[in-house]
Amino acid sequence: MNMYRLLQICKKFDIFYLIPLISFSLWVRLRYFFFLKNSGKGFPDSLDSQWYLTYARSLLADFKLSLHMNDILYFGYNMLLASLLAIFKDPVAILFVQTVVASLCVILVFKISRMLFNKTTAIIASLLYAYAWEITLWSTYILTDSFFISLLLLCVYFLLKSLESDKRVYKVLFILTALYLCVFRPTGLLTLLFILVYYLFRLDRRKIVDFIKKHKYAVGGVIAVGFAVFTYILVGDKLTPFIHSIQFNAKMVLYNVYAKGWIYDHPTPHDHFFRPDYTINIFNSLILSFLINNWDDILILYGRRTFAFLGMWVWRIDLTNIIGLKKFFWNMLPWFLFGVGTISAFVNGVFRKVSIVWLIILAVFIFCITFFIDGMYRYKAPAIPFLAIATAYGADSLIRFTISTVLKFSRRFLHREKVQDMK
């Protein structure tokens, strides 16, 4: 086998592109990992990290689960962390595993981009992901974020493979990762809802109707049993601790974040200060009453959070000098390319197929706007790989448009020169 043939095989199976992309991604993240490890200061810590570690150790010592929100909605991460602690003992070893997994997920970014768009978009998206500071940062914390991003990418990959392939294994793997996503952390529930919307988008409606008609009694039975079980659990107060813990957390967010007009999880000069109405007069519900009685101020708060979602830099815009203008255009460049990518997806007639990228970004956006944007933009992190893909498609579309425009005008110019020479 000659070298040319080997090169063609490598290109066909994407090895030619993946090896340098994986190497670059590992280099970026492991360099930062070992910098922190050898710095003498150690790895970053937080109160949440200590809570997760303490909870995981308690699971190993005495496996007990309650119906509290944190026990159920973080079950997947708590079990994963406990398992890793049982294997490696040292949290630093877990951070190393986390860093390597985050680095290798560049493969999933490449594969997803390749399936949805093209090779050029896949390469650009992979480079953006490999260099993304948010992915590097959260891979060095004992928190849910890094593994959640990896799980989300894996779930989307299996989703796309299950739609494109007839192999049953991909459908099974998608179902398993989707279920795991539900109990990994609360964001997973909302994200999965948007993933299922995309799944229904892509399914052939005639096949769905035919399946329901063919198995109508079985489908009806499953729905009836599910409804009966849910009613029994609800009426029997089996989920009372879970519901109460959710209500308590919702109250904390409303009274400690909304009522103060905070955009982030701490006060800033950019917050929307207002005098909230605490009257409970809508169906005896604290949450509904607060949201409806203060709807106008809450909409203003959401508007400011929408603006803040772009990044902390939006509060530091200075267009009065050259340096400020450069910073503004540099910060706006990814969002400009994201906009180009969005428009191109519609114009090229592929938005239905590729909408999973925008749906997941929308899910993360809604979560951040509805609750709050944490000061370090941690809750925005799951959207980063998909923002990279959309931005890469925008860059690819712009490059293709520029090349086609240049070629078009070049042909016209050469044709005009040829006509003049003939004269």
Short mmCIF file of C-alpha atoms in Angstrom, two decimals:
data_model
loop_
_atom_site.label_atom_id
_atom_site.label_comp_id
_atom_site.label_asym_id
_atom_site.label_seq_id
_atom_site.Cartn_x
_atom_site.Cartn_y
_atom_site.Cartn_z
CA MET A 1 0.00 0.00 0.00
CA ASN A 2 1.55 3.30 -1.07
CA MET A 3 1.56 6.48 1.00
CA TYR A 4 -1.14 8.19 -1.10
CA ARG A 5 -3.56 5.28 -0.55
CA LEU A 6 -2.87 5.33 3.21
CA LEU A 7 -3.51 9.08 3.29
CA GLN A 8 -6.84 8.65 1.51
CA ILE A 9 -7.92 5.98 4.02
CA CYS A 10 -6.97 8.26 6.93
CA LYS A 11 -9.00 11.10 5.44
CA LYS A 12 -11.96 8.83 4.84
CA PHE A 13 -12.09 7.75 8.50
CA ASP A 14 -11.30 11.26 9.80
CA ILE A 15 -8.11 10.01 11.53
CA PHE A 16 -6.08 12.50 9.51
CA TYR A 17 -7.99 15.37 11.18
CA LEU A 18 -8.74 13.88 14.60
CA ILE A 19 -5.18 13.06 15.66
CA PRO A 20 -3.93 16.70 15.57
CA LEU A 21 -7.23 17.97 17.03
CA ILE A 22 -7.08 15.51 19.95
CA SER A 23 -3.41 16.34 20.52
CA PHE A 24 -4.14 20.07 20.58
CA SER A 25 -7.12 19.64 22.93
CA LEU A 26 -5.08 17.47 25.32
CA TRP A 27 -2.17 19.92 25.20
CA VAL A 28 -4.38 22.92 26.07
CA ARG A 29 -6.13 21.24 29.00
CA LEU A 30 -3.37 19.11 30.47
CA ARG A 31 -0.97 22.05 30.36
CA TYR A 32 -3.37 24.02 32.57
CA PHE A 33 -3.98 20.97 34.78
CA PHE A 34 -0.27 20.46 35.51
CA PHE A 35 0.24 24.21 35.90
CA LEU A 36 -2.30 24.20 38.75
CA LYS A 37 -0.93 20.95 40.18
CA ASN A 38 2.63 22.31 40.31
CA SER A 39 1.73 25.88 41.25
CA GLY A 40 1.75 25.22 44.99
CA LYS A 41 -1.73 26.74 45.32
CA GLY A 42 -3.51 23.60 44.23
CA PHE A 43 -6.74 23.30 42.28
CA PRO A 44 -9.66 25.75 42.62
CA ASP A 45 -12.21 24.93 45.27
CA SER A 46 -15.75 26.00 46.12
CA LEU A 47 -18.44 25.33 48.71
CA ASP A 48 -20.35 23.29 46.12
CA SER A 49 -17.26 21.14 45.50
CA GLN A 50 -16.96 20.38 49.20
CA TRP A 51 -20.67 19.50 49.36
CA TYR A 52 -20.36 17.05 46.45
CA LEU A 53 -17.26 15.40 47.92
CA THR A 54 -18.83 15.10 51.39
CA TYR A 55 -22.01 13.65 49.91
CA ALA A 56 -20.08 11.16 47.75
CA ARG A 57 -18.04 10.00 50.75
CA SER A 58 -21.23 9.56 52.79
CA LEU A 59 -22.65 7.40 49.98
CA LEU A 60 -19.56 5.19 50.13
CA ALA A 61 -19.70 4.96 53.92
CA ASP A 62 -23.46 4.48 54.27
CA PHE A 63 -25.54 4.30 51.10
CA LYS A 64 -28.69 6.26 51.88
CA LEU A 65 -30.90 8.27 49.53
CA SER A 66 -33.75 10.57 50.46
CA LEU A 67 -36.47 12.20 48.33
CA HIS A 68 -34.85 15.62 48.61
CA MET A 69 -34.34 17.46 45.31
CA ASN A 70 -30.54 17.26 45.56
CA ASP A 71 -30.65 13.48 46.10
CA ILE A 72 -32.87 12.84 43.06
CA LEU A 73 -31.87 15.46 40.48
CA TYR A 74 -28.12 15.06 41.20
CA PHE A 75 -28.26 11.28 41.61
CA GLY A 76 -26.30 10.59 38.41
CA TYR A 77 -23.41 12.88 39.27
CA ASN A 78 -23.32 11.85 42.94
CA MET A 79 -23.08 8.18 41.96
CA LEU A 80 -20.39 8.90 39.35
CA LEU A 81 -18.32 10.92 41.81
CA ALA A 82 -18.72 8.26 44.51
CA SER A 83 -17.61 5.56 42.05
CA LEU A 84 -14.55 7.57 40.99
CA LEU A 85 -13.65 8.21 44.63
CA ALA A 86 -13.92 4.50 45.35
CA ILE A 87 -11.54 3.76 42.44
CA PHE A 88 -9.01 6.60 42.65
CA LYS A 89 -9.37 7.79 46.28
CA ASP A 90 -7.74 11.14 45.48
CA PRO A 91 -9.87 14.04 44.07
CA VAL A 92 -6.84 15.19 42.03
CA ALA A 93 -6.93 11.89 40.12
CA ILE A 94 -10.63 12.53 39.40
CA LEU A 95 -9.74 15.98 38.06
CA PHE A 96 -7.15 14.36 35.78
CA VAL A 97 -9.78 11.93 34.44
CA GLN A 98 -12.20 14.83 34.03
CA THR A 99 -9.60 16.85 32.10
CA VAL A 100 -8.76 13.96 29.77
CA VAL A 101 -12.46 13.21 29.12
CA ALA A 102 -13.15 16.91 28.37
CA SER A 103 -10.19 16.92 25.97
CA LEU A 104 -11.28 13.77 24.15
CA CYS A 105 -14.78 15.18 23.67
CA VAL A 106 -13.30 17.15 20.79
CA ILE A 107 -13.97 13.89 18.88
CA LEU A 108 -17.70 14.21 19.59
CA VAL A 109 -17.70 17.88 18.57
CA PHE A 110 -16.01 16.91 15.29
CA LYS A 111 -18.38 13.98 14.65
CA ILE A 112 -21.54 15.98 15.47
CA SER A 113 -20.44 18.90 13.27
CA ARG A 114 -19.50 16.49 10.48
CA MET A 115 -22.90 14.76 10.57
CA LEU A 116 -24.86 18.02 10.66
CA PHE A 117 -22.76 20.25 8.41
CA ASN A 118 -19.46 19.49 6.68
CA LYS A 119 -15.78 18.77 7.27
CA THR A 120 -14.68 22.41 7.30
CA THR A 121 -17.25 23.31 9.94
CA ALA A 122 -16.18 20.26 11.95
CA ILE A 123 -12.51 21.31 11.94
CA ILE A 124 -13.27 24.92 12.89
CA ALA A 125 -15.73 23.86 15.63
CA SER A 126 -13.21 21.39 17.04
CA LEU A 127 -10.49 24.05 17.19
CA LEU A 128 -12.88 26.46 18.94
CA TYR A 129 -13.87 23.76 21.43
CA ALA A 130 -10.26 22.72 22.02
CA TYR A 131 -9.27 26.30 22.81
CA ALA A 132 -12.43 27.26 24.77
CA TRP A 133 -11.40 28.60 28.18
CA GLU A 134 -14.72 27.63 29.82
CA ILE A 135 -14.19 23.94 28.99
CA THR A 136 -10.65 24.08 30.41
CA LEU A 137 -11.70 26.00 33.53
CA TRP A 138 -14.56 23.74 34.63
CA SER A 139 -12.55 20.58 34.02
CA THR A 140 -10.40 21.61 37.02
CA TYR A 141 -13.32 21.84 39.49
CA ILE A 142 -15.05 19.02 41.36
CA LEU A 143 -18.45 20.10 40.04
CA THR A 144 -21.12 18.66 37.74
CA ASP A 145 -20.29 20.91 34.79
CA SER A 146 -17.42 19.18 33.00
CA PHE A 147 -18.88 15.67 33.03
CA PHE A 148 -22.33 17.08 32.21
CA ILE A 149 -20.98 18.73 29.03
CA SER A 150 -19.34 15.44 28.03
CA LEU A 151 -22.55 13.50 28.71
CA LEU A 152 -24.60 16.02 26.74
CA LEU A 153 -22.30 15.73 23.72
CA LEU A 154 -22.46 11.94 23.95
CA CYS A 155 -26.26 12.03 24.13
CA VAL A 156 -26.51 14.26 21.04
CA TYR A 157 -24.04 12.05 19.17
CA PHE A 158 -26.09 8.91 19.87
CA LEU A 159 -29.27 10.80 18.97
CA LEU A 160 -27.91 11.72 15.54
CA LYS A 161 -26.52 8.22 14.96
CA SER A 162 -29.88 6.67 15.92
CA LEU A 163 -31.60 8.87 13.34
CA GLU A 164 -29.07 8.20 10.57
CA SER A 165 -28.44 4.51 11.20
CA ASP A 166 -30.75 1.49 11.34
CA LYS A 167 -28.60 -0.11 14.04
CA ARG A 168 -30.65 -0.67 17.18
CA VAL A 169 -27.62 -0.23 19.44
CA TYR A 170 -27.57 3.53 18.80
CA LYS A 171 -31.22 3.89 19.83
CA VAL A 172 -30.55 1.95 23.04
CA LEU A 173 -27.47 4.05 23.81
CA PHE A 174 -29.40 7.26 23.15
CA ILE A 175 -32.19 6.20 25.53
CA LEU A 176 -29.68 5.27 28.25
CA THR A 177 -27.71 8.54 27.98
CA ALA A 178 -30.95 10.54 27.83
CA LEU A 179 -32.23 8.89 31.03
CA TYR A 180 -28.88 9.47 32.72
CA LEU A 181 -29.04 13.12 31.63
CA CYS A 182 -32.33 13.48 33.54
CA VAL A 183 -30.80 12.60 36.90
CA PHE A 184 -27.32 14.09 36.39
CA ARG A 185 -28.35 17.62 37.35
CA PRO A 186 -31.52 19.75 37.05
CA THR A 187 -30.39 21.35 33.79
CA GLY A 188 -30.55 17.91 32.22
CA LEU A 189 -34.35 17.78 32.46
CA LEU A 190 -34.84 21.01 30.51
CA THR A 191 -32.14 20.08 28.00
CA LEU A 192 -33.68 16.66 27.40
CA LEU A 193 -37.06 18.30 26.72
CA PHE A 194 -35.51 20.27 23.85
CA ILE A 195 -33.65 17.19 22.61
CA LEU A 196 -36.96 15.31 22.43
CA VAL A 197 -38.50 18.23 20.51
CA TYR A 198 -35.73 17.81 17.93
CA TYR A 199 -36.23 14.03 17.90
CA LEU A 200 -39.93 14.52 17.08
CA PHE A 201 -38.92 17.07 14.43
CA ARG A 202 -36.75 14.51 12.66
CA LEU A 203 -39.07 11.52 12.92
CA ASP A 204 -41.32 10.65 10.02
CA ARG A 205 -44.84 11.58 11.19
CA ARG A 206 -46.44 8.90 9.03
CA LYS A 207 -44.35 6.22 10.76
CA ILE A 208 -45.41 7.57 14.16
CA VAL A 209 -49.10 7.53 13.21
CA ASP A 210 -48.81 4.04 11.72
CA PHE A 211 -47.03 2.77 14.84
CA ILE A 212 -49.71 4.22 17.15
CA LYS A 213 -52.49 2.74 15.01
CA LYS A 214 -50.81 -0.66 14.93
CA HIS A 215 -50.08 -0.75 18.68
CA LYS A 216 -52.87 1.51 19.95
CA TYR A 217 -53.91 -0.81 22.78
CA ALA A 218 -50.33 -1.27 24.00
CA VAL A 219 -49.62 2.48 23.80
CA GLY A 220 -52.90 3.27 25.56
CA GLY A 221 -52.11 0.72 28.27
CA VAL A 222 -48.66 2.15 28.93
CA ILE A 223 -50.08 5.70 29.17
CA ALA A 224 -52.86 4.54 31.52
CA VAL A 225 -50.45 2.66 33.78
CA GLY A 226 -48.05 5.60 33.84
CA PHE A 227 -50.85 7.99 34.73
CA ALA A 228 -52.13 5.64 37.46
CA VAL A 229 -48.66 5.29 39.01
CA PHE A 230 -48.10 9.04 38.92
CA THR A 231 -51.52 9.66 40.51
CA TYR A 232 -50.81 7.09 43.24
CA ILE A 233 -47.44 8.66 44.04
CA LEU A 234 -48.90 12.16 44.04
CA VAL A 235 -52.03 11.37 46.07
CA GLY A 236 -50.14 9.10 48.45
CA ASP A 237 -47.74 11.94 49.32
CA LYS A 238 -44.79 9.80 48.23
CA LEU A 239 -43.11 12.79 46.58
CA THR A 240 -43.90 15.32 49.32
CA PRO A 241 -40.23 15.80 50.41
CA PHE A 242 -39.20 16.21 46.75
CA ILE A 243 -41.95 18.75 45.99
CA HIS A 244 -41.29 20.67 49.23
CA SER A 245 -37.55 20.88 48.50
CA ILE A 246 -38.26 22.20 44.98
CA GLN A 247 -40.68 24.78 46.40
CA PHE A 248 -38.12 25.82 49.01
CA ASN A 249 -35.40 26.29 46.37
CA ALA A 250 -37.83 28.22 44.14
CA LYS A 251 -38.71 30.48 47.08
CA MET A 252 -35.00 31.06 47.76
CA VAL A 253 -34.43 32.12 44.14
CA LEU A 254 -37.50 34.40 44.09
CA TYR A 255 -36.87 36.11 47.41
CA ASN A 256 -33.07 36.23 47.34
CA VAL A 257 -32.40 36.86 43.63
CA TYR A 258 -35.58 38.05 41.87
CA ALA A 259 -36.78 40.33 44.68
CA LYS A 260 -33.40 42.06 44.76
CA GLY A 261 -33.34 42.43 40.98
CA TRP A 262 -30.07 40.54 40.65
CA ILE A 263 -28.84 39.57 37.20
CA TYR A 264 -26.17 37.30 38.65
CA ASP A 265 -25.92 35.37 41.92
CA HIS A 266 -24.50 38.46 43.61
CA PRO A 267 -25.28 42.20 43.53
CA THR A 268 -23.85 44.39 40.75
CA PRO A 269 -24.41 48.02 39.67
CA HIS A 270 -26.28 46.69 36.62
CA ASP A 271 -29.14 45.05 38.56
CA HIS A 272 -32.78 46.13 38.24
CA PHE A 273 -33.82 47.42 41.65
CA PHE A 274 -37.56 47.47 42.35
CA ARG A 275 -40.00 47.17 45.26
CA PRO A 276 -41.50 43.67 44.93
CA ASP A 277 -45.11 42.78 45.71
CA TYR A 278 -45.11 39.74 48.04
CA THR A 279 -48.91 39.33 48.10
CA ILE A 280 -50.00 35.68 47.68
CA ASN A 281 -53.29 35.97 45.79
CA ILE A 282 -52.99 33.63 42.76
CA PHE A 283 -54.24 30.08 43.53
CA ASN A 284 -52.61 30.38 46.95
CA SER A 285 -49.26 29.90 45.19
CA LEU A 286 -46.24 31.89 46.33
CA ILE A 287 -44.42 31.32 43.02
CA LEU A 288 -47.31 32.21 40.68
CA SER A 289 -48.32 35.21 42.81
CA PHE A 290 -44.81 36.66 42.83
CA LEU A 291 -44.29 36.17 39.08
CA ILE A 292 -47.69 37.61 38.08
CA ASN A 293 -47.75 40.51 40.56
CA ASN A 294 -44.25 41.61 39.54
CA TRP A 295 -44.38 40.64 35.85
CA ASP A 296 -43.30 44.02 34.46
CA ASP A 297 -40.17 44.27 36.61
CA ILE A 298 -39.36 40.61 35.99
CA LEU A 299 -39.50 41.18 32.21
CA ILE A 300 -37.01 44.04 32.61
CA LEU A 301 -34.81 41.73 34.69
CA TYR A 302 -35.01 39.05 31.98
CA GLY A 303 -34.08 41.66 29.37
CA ARG A 304 -30.93 42.59 31.30
CA ARG A 305 -30.04 38.93 31.74
CA THR A 306 -30.47 38.41 27.98
CA PHE A 307 -27.98 41.20 27.40
CA ALA A 308 -25.66 39.78 30.09
CA PHE A 309 -25.78 36.29 28.53
CA LEU A 310 -23.36 37.52 25.84
CA GLY A 311 -20.65 37.81 28.49
CA MET A 312 -19.37 39.98 31.30
CA TRP A 313 -17.72 42.21 28.71
CA VAL A 314 -21.08 43.81 27.80
CA TRP A 315 -20.84 45.98 30.95
CA ARG A 316 -17.38 47.24 29.95
CA ILE A 317 -18.10 48.47 26.42
CA ASP A 318 -16.16 51.64 25.61
CA LEU A 319 -16.47 52.95 22.05
CA THR A 320 -14.69 56.26 22.70
CA ASN A 321 -11.20 55.03 21.80
CA ILE A 322 -9.39 52.63 19.46
CA ILE A 323 -8.60 50.06 22.18
CA GLY A 324 -12.26 49.98 23.28
CA LEU A 325 -13.42 49.56 19.68
CA LYS A 326 -10.97 46.70 19.10
CA LYS A 327 -12.16 44.90 22.25
CA PHE A 328 -15.80 45.39 21.26
CA PHE A 329 -15.34 43.98 17.75
CA TRP A 330 -13.23 41.08 19.07
CA ASN A 331 -15.91 40.16 21.63
CA MET A 332 -18.71 40.57 19.09
CA LEU A 333 -16.98 38.50 16.39
CA PRO A 334 -18.16 35.08 17.69
CA TRP A 335 -21.74 36.35 18.06
CA PHE A 336 -21.60 37.87 14.57
CA LEU A 337 -20.48 34.51 13.15
CA PHE A 338 -23.17 32.80 15.25
CA GLY A 339 -25.73 35.09 13.59
CA VAL A 340 -24.29 34.34 10.14
CA GLY A 341 -24.48 30.63 10.91
CA THR A 342 -28.11 30.92 12.02
CA ILE A 343 -29.14 32.83 8.89
CA SER A 344 -27.17 30.46 6.65
CA ALA A 345 -28.91 27.43 8.17
CA PHE A 346 -32.27 28.93 7.21
CA VAL A 347 -31.16 30.15 3.76
CA ASN A 348 -29.54 26.82 2.88
CA GLY A 349 -32.66 24.93 3.97
CA VAL A 350 -30.88 22.79 6.59
CA PHE A 351 -32.22 24.34 9.80
CA ARG A 352 -34.67 21.51 10.46
CA LYS A 353 -31.83 18.97 10.33
CA VAL A 354 -29.32 21.01 12.35
CA SER A 355 -31.72 22.68 14.80
CA ILE A 356 -30.50 20.47 17.67
CA VAL A 357 -27.53 22.87 18.00
CA TRP A 358 -29.77 25.90 18.44
CA LEU A 359 -32.31 24.05 20.61
CA ILE A 360 -29.67 23.12 23.19
CA ILE A 361 -28.33 26.68 23.22
CA LEU A 362 -31.93 27.84 23.73
CA ALA A 363 -32.40 25.38 26.63
CA VAL A 364 -29.27 26.69 28.39
CA PHE A 365 -30.31 30.28 27.66
CA ILE A 366 -33.79 29.75 29.17
CA PHE A 367 -32.28 28.11 32.27
CA CYS A 368 -29.89 31.04 32.81
CA ILE A 369 -32.53 33.70 32.20
CA THR A 370 -35.17 31.99 34.36
CA PHE A 371 -32.96 31.42 37.39
CA PHE A 372 -29.86 33.61 37.25
CA ILE A 373 -26.51 33.88 35.52
CA ASP A 374 -23.79 32.92 37.96
CA GLY A 375 -20.88 35.34 38.14
CA MET A 376 -18.43 32.94 36.48
CA TYR A 377 -20.93 31.95 33.74
CA ARG A 378 -20.81 28.34 34.91
CA TYR A 379 -24.45 27.65 33.93
CA LYS A 380 -23.71 28.85 30.40
CA ALA A 381 -20.90 26.29 29.96
CA PRO A 382 -23.07 23.45 28.48
CA ALA A 383 -23.89 25.70 25.53
CA ILE A 384 -20.21 26.34 24.67
CA PRO A 385 -19.63 23.29 22.38
CA PHE A 386 -22.84 24.05 20.48
CA LEU A 387 -22.07 27.76 20.26
CA ALA A 388 -18.71 26.66 18.81
CA ILE A 389 -20.47 24.52 16.18
CA ALA A 390 -22.91 27.29 15.18
CA THR A 391 -20.07 29.84 15.08
CA ALA A 392 -17.94 27.48 13.00
CA TYR A 393 -20.78 27.07 10.50
CA GLY A 394 -21.06 30.85 10.32
CA ALA A 395 -17.32 31.14 9.63
CA ASP A 396 -17.51 28.38 7.01
CA SER A 397 -20.50 30.05 5.32
CA LEU A 398 -18.72 33.41 5.29
CA ILE A 399 -15.56 31.87 3.81
CA ARG A 400 -17.55 30.09 1.10
CA PHE A 401 -19.52 33.24 0.31
CA THR A 402 -16.33 35.32 0.09
CA ILE A 403 -14.60 32.80 -2.19
CA SER A 404 -17.63 32.46 -4.47
CA THR A 405 -17.99 36.26 -4.67
CA VAL A 406 -14.31 36.75 -5.49
CA LEU A 407 -14.45 34.02 -8.17
CA LYS A 408 -17.62 35.51 -9.62
CA PHE A 409 -16.12 38.98 -9.98
CA SER A 410 -12.84 37.50 -11.23
CA ARG A 411 -14.66 35.68 -14.02
CA ARG A 412 -16.52 38.86 -14.95
CA PHE A 413 -13.27 40.84 -14.97
CA LEU A 414 -11.45 38.23 -17.06
CA HIS A 415 -14.39 38.00 -19.46
CA ARG A 416 -14.43 41.80 -19.85
CA GLU A 417 -10.66 41.84 -20.48
CA LYS A 418 -11.03 39.08 -23.07
CA VAL A 419 -13.81 40.97 -24.88
CA GLN A 420 -11.69 44.12 -24.94
CA ASP A 421 -8.71 42.19 -26.31
CA MET A 422 -10.89 40.74 -29.07
CA LYS A 423 -11.95 44.22 -30.04
#
